[in-house]
Tab-separated table of C-alpha atoms in Angstrom:
chain	number	residue	atom	x	y	z
A	1	MET	CA	-1.172	8.911	-41.235
A	2	PRO	CA	-1.914	12.649	-40.578
A	3	ASP	CA	0.185	15.139	-42.582
A	4	PRO	CA	3.124	16.312	-40.361
A	5	LYS	CA	2.469	19.840	-41.662
A	6	SER	CA	-0.923	19.791	-39.954
A	7	LEU	CA	0.853	19.375	-36.614
A	8	LEU	CA	2.847	22.600	-37.184
A	9	ASP	CA	-0.316	24.340	-38.221
A	10	HIS	CA	-2.012	23.252	-34.954
A	11	LEU	CA	0.975	24.484	-32.893
A	12	ALA	CA	0.977	27.812	-34.719
A	13	ASP	CA	-2.742	28.179	-34.116
A	14	PHE	CA	-2.254	27.458	-30.429
A	15	LEU	CA	0.521	30.065	-30.074
A	16	SER	CA	-1.438	32.744	-31.855
A	17	PRO	CA	-4.048	34.819	-29.973
A	18	GLN	CA	-7.419	33.045	-29.900
A	19	PRO	CA	-10.744	33.968	-28.258
A	20	THR	CA	-10.889	30.661	-26.411
A	21	SER	CA	-10.642	29.853	-22.718
A	22	PRO	CA	-7.382	28.623	-21.130
A	23	SER	CA	-8.904	25.180	-20.505
A	24	GLU	CA	-9.914	24.870	-24.201
A	25	ARG	CA	-6.483	26.012	-25.329
A	26	ARG	CA	-4.883	23.534	-22.969
A	27	GLN	CA	-6.979	20.691	-24.373
A	28	GLU	CA	-6.144	21.757	-27.909
A	29	LEU	CA	-2.411	21.604	-27.121
A	30	ILE	CA	-2.775	18.168	-25.496
A	31	GLU	CA	-4.596	16.865	-28.601
A	32	THR	CA	-1.856	18.316	-30.813
A	33	LEU	CA	0.825	16.604	-28.726
A	34	ARG	CA	-1.098	13.330	-28.930
A	35	GLU	CA	-1.032	13.671	-32.694
A	36	ALA	CA	2.710	14.232	-32.480
A	37	GLN	CA	3.062	11.038	-30.457
A	38	ALA	CA	0.953	9.094	-32.937
A	39	GLU	CA	3.196	10.372	-35.733
A	40	GLY	CA	6.303	9.272	-33.817
A	41	LEU	CA	7.604	12.792	-33.198
A	42	ILE	CA	7.591	12.302	-29.432
A	43	ASP	CA	7.487	9.082	-27.447
A	44	ALA	CA	4.699	7.895	-25.148
A	45	ASP	CA	6.707	8.591	-21.953
A	46	ALA	CA	7.348	12.191	-23.014
A	47	LEU	CA	3.658	12.707	-23.773
A	48	SER	CA	2.653	11.195	-20.447
A	49	MET	CA	4.996	13.530	-18.548
A	50	ILE	CA	3.732	16.570	-20.468
A	51	GLU	CA	0.182	15.608	-19.593
A	52	GLY	CA	1.329	15.152	-16.000
A	53	VAL	CA	2.687	18.704	-15.998
A	54	PHE	CA	-0.697	20.020	-17.101
A	55	GLN	CA	-2.361	17.955	-14.418
A	56	VAL	CA	-0.094	19.367	-11.742
A	57	GLY	CA	-1.051	22.847	-12.879
A	58	GLN	CA	-4.712	22.092	-12.180
A	59	LEU	CA	-4.391	20.185	-8.890
A	60	CYS	CA	-3.977	21.478	-5.356
A	61	ALA	CA	-2.709	19.953	-2.111
A	62	ARG	CA	-6.046	18.457	-1.038
A	63	ASP	CA	-6.147	16.376	-4.220
A	64	ILE	CA	-3.083	14.245	-3.443
A	65	LEU	CA	-2.282	14.627	0.247
A	66	VAL	CA	-1.754	11.657	2.517
A	67	PRO	CA	-4.775	11.825	4.903
A	68	ARG	CA	-4.032	12.216	8.612
A	69	ALA	CA	-5.447	8.739	9.271
A	70	GLN	CA	-2.705	7.234	7.142
A	71	ILE	CA	0.219	9.210	8.529
A	72	ASP	CA	2.915	7.497	10.570
A	73	TRP	CA	3.029	9.934	13.496
A	74	ILE	CA	5.620	10.443	16.214
A	75	ASP	CA	4.430	11.473	19.652
A	76	ILE	CA	7.113	13.604	21.358
A	77	ASN	CA	6.092	12.087	24.684
A	78	GLN	CA	6.932	8.534	23.617
A	79	SER	CA	10.094	6.960	24.975
A	80	LEU	CA	13.202	7.086	22.780
A	81	SER	CA	13.116	3.363	22.304
A	82	GLU	CA	9.476	3.519	21.095
A	83	ILE	CA	10.272	6.307	18.676
A	84	VAL	CA	13.246	4.423	17.252
A	85	LYS	CA	11.102	1.308	16.841
A	86	SER	CA	8.359	3.285	15.080
A	87	VAL	CA	10.849	4.941	12.695
A	88	ILE	CA	12.462	1.633	11.748
A	89	GLU	CA	9.130	-0.112	11.205
A	90	ALA	CA	7.672	2.691	9.037
A	91	ALA	CA	10.918	3.092	7.051
A	92	HIS	CA	10.179	6.683	6.005
A	93	SER	CA	12.746	9.454	5.891
A	94	ARG	CA	10.608	12.131	7.560
A	95	PHE	CA	7.968	12.064	10.287
A	96	PRO	CA	5.617	14.742	11.635
A	97	VAL	CA	5.961	15.029	15.385
A	98	PHE	CA	3.065	16.157	17.584
A	99	GLU	CA	2.584	17.033	21.222
A	100	GLY	CA	-0.688	16.529	23.026
A	101	THR	CA	-2.940	16.225	19.933
A	102	ARG	CA	-2.204	15.528	16.310
A	103	ASP	CA	-3.368	19.012	15.429
A	104	ASN	CA	-0.348	20.336	17.346
A	105	VAL	CA	2.553	19.482	15.066
A	106	ILE	CA	5.744	20.773	16.624
A	107	GLY	CA	8.239	19.754	13.981
A	108	ILE	CA	9.563	17.191	11.542
A	109	LEU	CA	11.894	14.418	12.569
A	110	LEU	CA	14.403	13.140	10.034
A	111	ALA	CA	15.151	9.424	10.388
A	112	LYS	CA	18.818	10.041	9.615
A	113	ASP	CA	19.088	12.538	12.527
A	114	LEU	CA	17.458	10.056	14.924
A	115	LEU	CA	19.446	6.999	13.926
A	116	ARG	CA	22.718	8.859	13.701
A	117	HIS	CA	22.540	10.651	17.065
A	118	SER	CA	20.149	8.699	19.325
A	119	THR	CA	23.015	6.911	21.082
A	120	GLU	CA	24.672	10.161	22.070
A	121	LYS	CA	24.652	11.193	25.698
A	122	ASP	CA	21.693	13.362	26.751
A	123	PHE	CA	20.072	12.995	23.333
A	124	GLN	CA	16.655	14.657	23.175
A	125	VAL	CA	14.352	14.170	20.135
A	126	ARG	CA	12.980	17.707	20.609
A	127	ASP	CA	16.460	19.150	19.986
A	128	TRP	CA	16.644	17.539	16.554
A	129	LEU	CA	13.278	18.545	15.136
A	130	ARG	CA	13.259	20.485	11.857
A	131	PRO	CA	10.670	23.306	11.488
A	132	ALA	CA	7.390	22.128	10.007
A	133	VAL	CA	6.103	23.850	6.860
A	134	PHE	CA	2.341	24.393	6.925
A	135	ILE	CA	0.312	24.947	3.761
A	136	PRO	CA	-3.414	25.349	3.056
A	137	GLU	CA	-5.378	22.594	1.280
A	138	SER	CA	-5.924	24.993	-1.630
A	139	LYS	CA	-2.269	25.488	-2.461
A	140	ARG	CA	-1.530	24.715	-6.100
A	141	LEU	CA	0.836	21.848	-6.711
A	142	SER	CA	2.797	23.917	-9.262
A	143	VAL	CA	3.483	26.564	-6.621
A	144	LEU	CA	4.208	23.960	-3.964
A	145	LEU	CA	6.752	22.193	-6.195
A	146	ARG	CA	8.523	25.502	-6.736
A	147	ASP	CA	8.547	26.101	-2.976
A	148	PHE	CA	9.963	22.627	-2.317
A	149	LYS	CA	12.764	23.350	-4.800
A	150	ASP	CA	13.568	26.865	-3.596
A	151	ASN	CA	13.495	26.032	0.098
A	152	ARG	CA	15.084	22.552	-0.168
A	153	ASN	CA	12.145	21.183	1.768
A	154	HIS	CA	10.686	17.759	1.076
A	155	LEU	CA	7.526	17.606	3.197
A	156	ALA	CA	4.664	19.994	4.053
A	157	VAL	CA	1.874	19.665	6.585
A	158	VAL	CA	-1.515	20.427	5.048
A	159	VAL	CA	-3.928	22.465	7.166
A	160	ASP	CA	-7.701	22.645	6.650
A	161	GLU	CA	-9.882	25.770	6.994
A	162	TYR	CA	-10.291	25.190	10.722
A	163	SER	CA	-6.513	25.008	11.332
A	164	GLY	CA	-6.684	21.258	11.835
A	165	ILE	CA	-4.189	18.886	10.238
A	166	ALA	CA	-5.687	17.460	7.069
A	167	GLY	CA	-2.616	15.453	6.060
A	168	ILE	CA	0.873	15.733	4.661
A	169	ILE	CA	2.327	15.982	1.198
A	170	THR	CA	5.876	15.270	-0.015
A	171	ILE	CA	7.889	16.336	-3.036
A	172	GLU	CA	7.671	12.723	-4.168
A	173	ASP	CA	3.865	12.889	-4.126
A	174	VAL	CA	3.996	15.882	-6.461
A	175	LEU	CA	6.620	14.472	-8.817
A	176	GLU	CA	4.665	11.235	-9.154
A	177	GLN	CA	1.893	13.252	-10.789
A	178	ILE	CA	4.332	13.991	-13.621
A	179	VAL	CA	6.541	10.914	-13.939
A	180	GLY	CA	4.314	8.200	-12.499
A	181	ASP	CA	4.783	6.058	-9.396
A	182	ILE	CA	8.277	6.289	-7.921
A	183	GLU	CA	9.334	3.036	-6.263
A	184	ASP	CA	12.098	3.277	-3.707
A	185	GLU	CA	13.964	0.819	-1.560
A	186	HIS	CA	11.342	1.123	1.186
A	187	ASP	CA	8.283	0.499	-0.937
A	188	ILE	CA	6.557	-2.742	-0.059
A	189	ASP	CA	5.561	-5.031	-2.876
A	190	GLU	CA	4.310	-7.918	-0.808
A	191	GLU	CA	0.774	-9.035	-1.491
A	192	ALA	CA	-0.177	-8.378	2.149
A	193	ASP	CA	0.313	-4.657	1.554
A	194	ASN	CA	-1.979	-4.526	-1.479
A	195	ILE	CA	-5.161	-4.165	0.550
A	196	ILE	CA	-5.360	-2.196	3.835
A	197	SER	CA	-8.498	-1.603	5.950
A	198	LEU	CA	-8.790	1.971	7.167
A	199	ASP	CA	-10.415	3.203	10.374
A	200	ASN	CA	-13.398	4.720	8.525
A	201	GLY	CA	-14.317	1.393	6.953
A	202	ASP	CA	-12.850	2.105	3.496
A	203	ILE	CA	-10.457	-0.350	1.907
A	204	ARG	CA	-7.213	1.077	0.476
A	205	VAL	CA	-6.300	-0.932	-2.625
A	206	LYS	CA	-3.198	-0.815	-4.842
A	207	GLY	CA	-4.032	-0.747	-8.538
A	208	ILE	CA	-1.820	-3.814	-9.085
A	209	THR	CA	-3.923	-5.904	-6.682
A	210	GLU	CA	-5.195	-9.018	-8.375
A	211	LEU	CA	-8.951	-9.406	-8.648
A	212	ASP	CA	-8.830	-12.729	-6.808
A	213	GLN	CA	-7.363	-11.018	-3.758
A	214	LEU	CA	-9.934	-8.250	-3.909
A	215	ASN	CA	-12.789	-10.773	-4.251
A	216	GLU	CA	-11.504	-12.662	-1.259
A	217	THR	CA	-11.352	-9.505	0.883
A	218	LEU	CA	-14.662	-7.931	-0.180
A	219	GLY	CA	-16.675	-11.043	-0.928
A	220	THR	CA	-17.166	-9.840	-4.480
A	221	HIS	CA	-17.137	-11.840	-7.693
A	222	PHE	CA	-15.303	-9.593	-10.161
A	223	ALA	CA	-14.186	-11.585	-13.202
A	224	VAL	CA	-13.407	-10.051	-16.588
A	225	GLU	CA	-11.751	-11.862	-19.450
A	226	ASP	CA	-8.094	-10.846	-19.890
A	227	ILE	CA	-8.284	-8.485	-16.845
A	228	GLU	CA	-6.244	-9.486	-13.780
A	229	THR	CA	-5.901	-6.367	-11.635
A	230	VAL	CA	-8.188	-3.823	-9.903
A	231	ALA	CA	-6.733	-1.007	-12.050
A	232	GLY	CA	-7.496	-3.022	-15.185
A	233	LEU	CA	-11.072	-3.606	-13.995
A	234	VAL	CA	-11.746	0.112	-13.423
A	235	ILE	CA	-10.062	1.205	-16.702
A	236	GLN	CA	-11.945	-1.431	-18.645
A	237	HIS	CA	-15.243	-0.355	-17.052
A	238	LEU	CA	-14.650	3.357	-17.895
A	239	GLY	CA	-12.880	2.860	-21.211
A	240	ARG	CA	-10.090	5.218	-20.042
A	241	VAL	CA	-7.742	6.003	-17.186
A	242	PRO	CA	-9.726	7.905	-14.562
A	243	LYS	CA	-8.659	11.191	-12.948
A	244	MET	CA	-7.708	11.770	-9.339
A	245	GLY	CA	-10.727	11.841	-7.047
A	246	GLU	CA	-13.042	10.283	-9.618
A	247	LEU	CA	-15.720	7.898	-8.274
A	248	ILE	CA	-16.550	4.720	-10.179
A	249	GLU	CA	-19.286	2.268	-9.110
A	250	ILE	CA	-19.033	-1.326	-10.262
A	251	ASP	CA	-21.403	-4.027	-9.030
A	252	GLY	CA	-22.219	-2.260	-5.741
A	253	ILE	CA	-18.606	-1.286	-4.954
A	254	GLU	CA	-17.603	2.373	-5.203
A	255	PHE	CA	-13.968	2.945	-6.150
A	256	GLU	CA	-12.430	6.356	-5.461
A	257	VAL	CA	-9.221	7.091	-7.346
A	258	GLN	CA	-6.773	8.351	-4.720
A	259	ARG	CA	-3.560	8.371	-6.769
A	260	ALA	CA	-3.158	8.113	-10.545
A	261	ASP	CA	-1.211	9.555	-13.405
A	262	PRO	CA	-2.177	9.840	-17.072
A	263	ARG	CA	-0.968	6.292	-17.667
A	264	GLN	CA	-2.214	4.179	-14.782
A	265	ILE	CA	-4.038	3.973	-11.467
A	266	HIS	CA	-1.824	3.552	-8.415
A	267	ILE	CA	-4.135	3.711	-5.338
A	268	LEU	CA	-7.906	3.411	-4.908
A	269	LEU	CA	-10.302	3.454	-2.025
A	270	ALA	CA	-13.065	0.835	-2.171
A	271	ARG	CA	-16.293	0.903	-0.215
A	272	GLN	CA	-19.639	-0.876	-0.268
A	273	LYS	CA	-22.432	1.373	-1.579
A	274	THR	CA	-25.159	1.850	0.979
A	275	LYS	CA	-28.462	0.593	-0.338
A	276	LYS	CA	-31.334	3.077	-0.112
A	277	VAL	CA	-34.214	2.036	2.107
A	278	ASP	CA	-37.696	2.741	0.704
């Protein structure tokens, strides 16, 4: 076991001025904290959250946003009954509302406002919209988290360089980078929700999806001893937990890590690799 004194020496070295880059210093601190965890000075969950904090400091909105194709939208021109049905089926607390095109977001509808007041006389959805907060794709998550806290806002609309809507991001999305996946009463654990086909041909796969289910969907033949899930397959192939946005090709299938924390993979995109034609 390493000498505990060496840990203090490492921390002292980190805190003293050094001619190294911030990224090198950051990595040195992480390695020191990993030593501390190995020595039993901090537990694994604490280490994972600290690593998550560092990760949040390096990521921006584009890295973890929910793409526009996966957003549960509300069209202001829908009938009230259609809007209520959509809100109940999606079971979210907040919905971006658009008029005309999805690049014209006119506000955010809170489910509690709709369900509490929709039976009132002369109720108009437009009257209950909250202002939408727009942020650029490049906004740092650390800054965004502070904004969420200071402004008591829970959702932001992410805009690309052409002023189009790239997606949305919630305070939960940011916090999950630190503490891991946050399950709530509306999260769906049914097997049918593990794999979803997207409009662009990609397959959205939960990390907990069993390999048998993935094989049945993609026509693949993944089988690894003592590995049961897609996340396990990818981690075993790499020898580590991959980072957000990382691409991993296994037997002709490209997996893109869409959501992960330092401990596990939560969501991946899977796609068939196009074979080159000579």
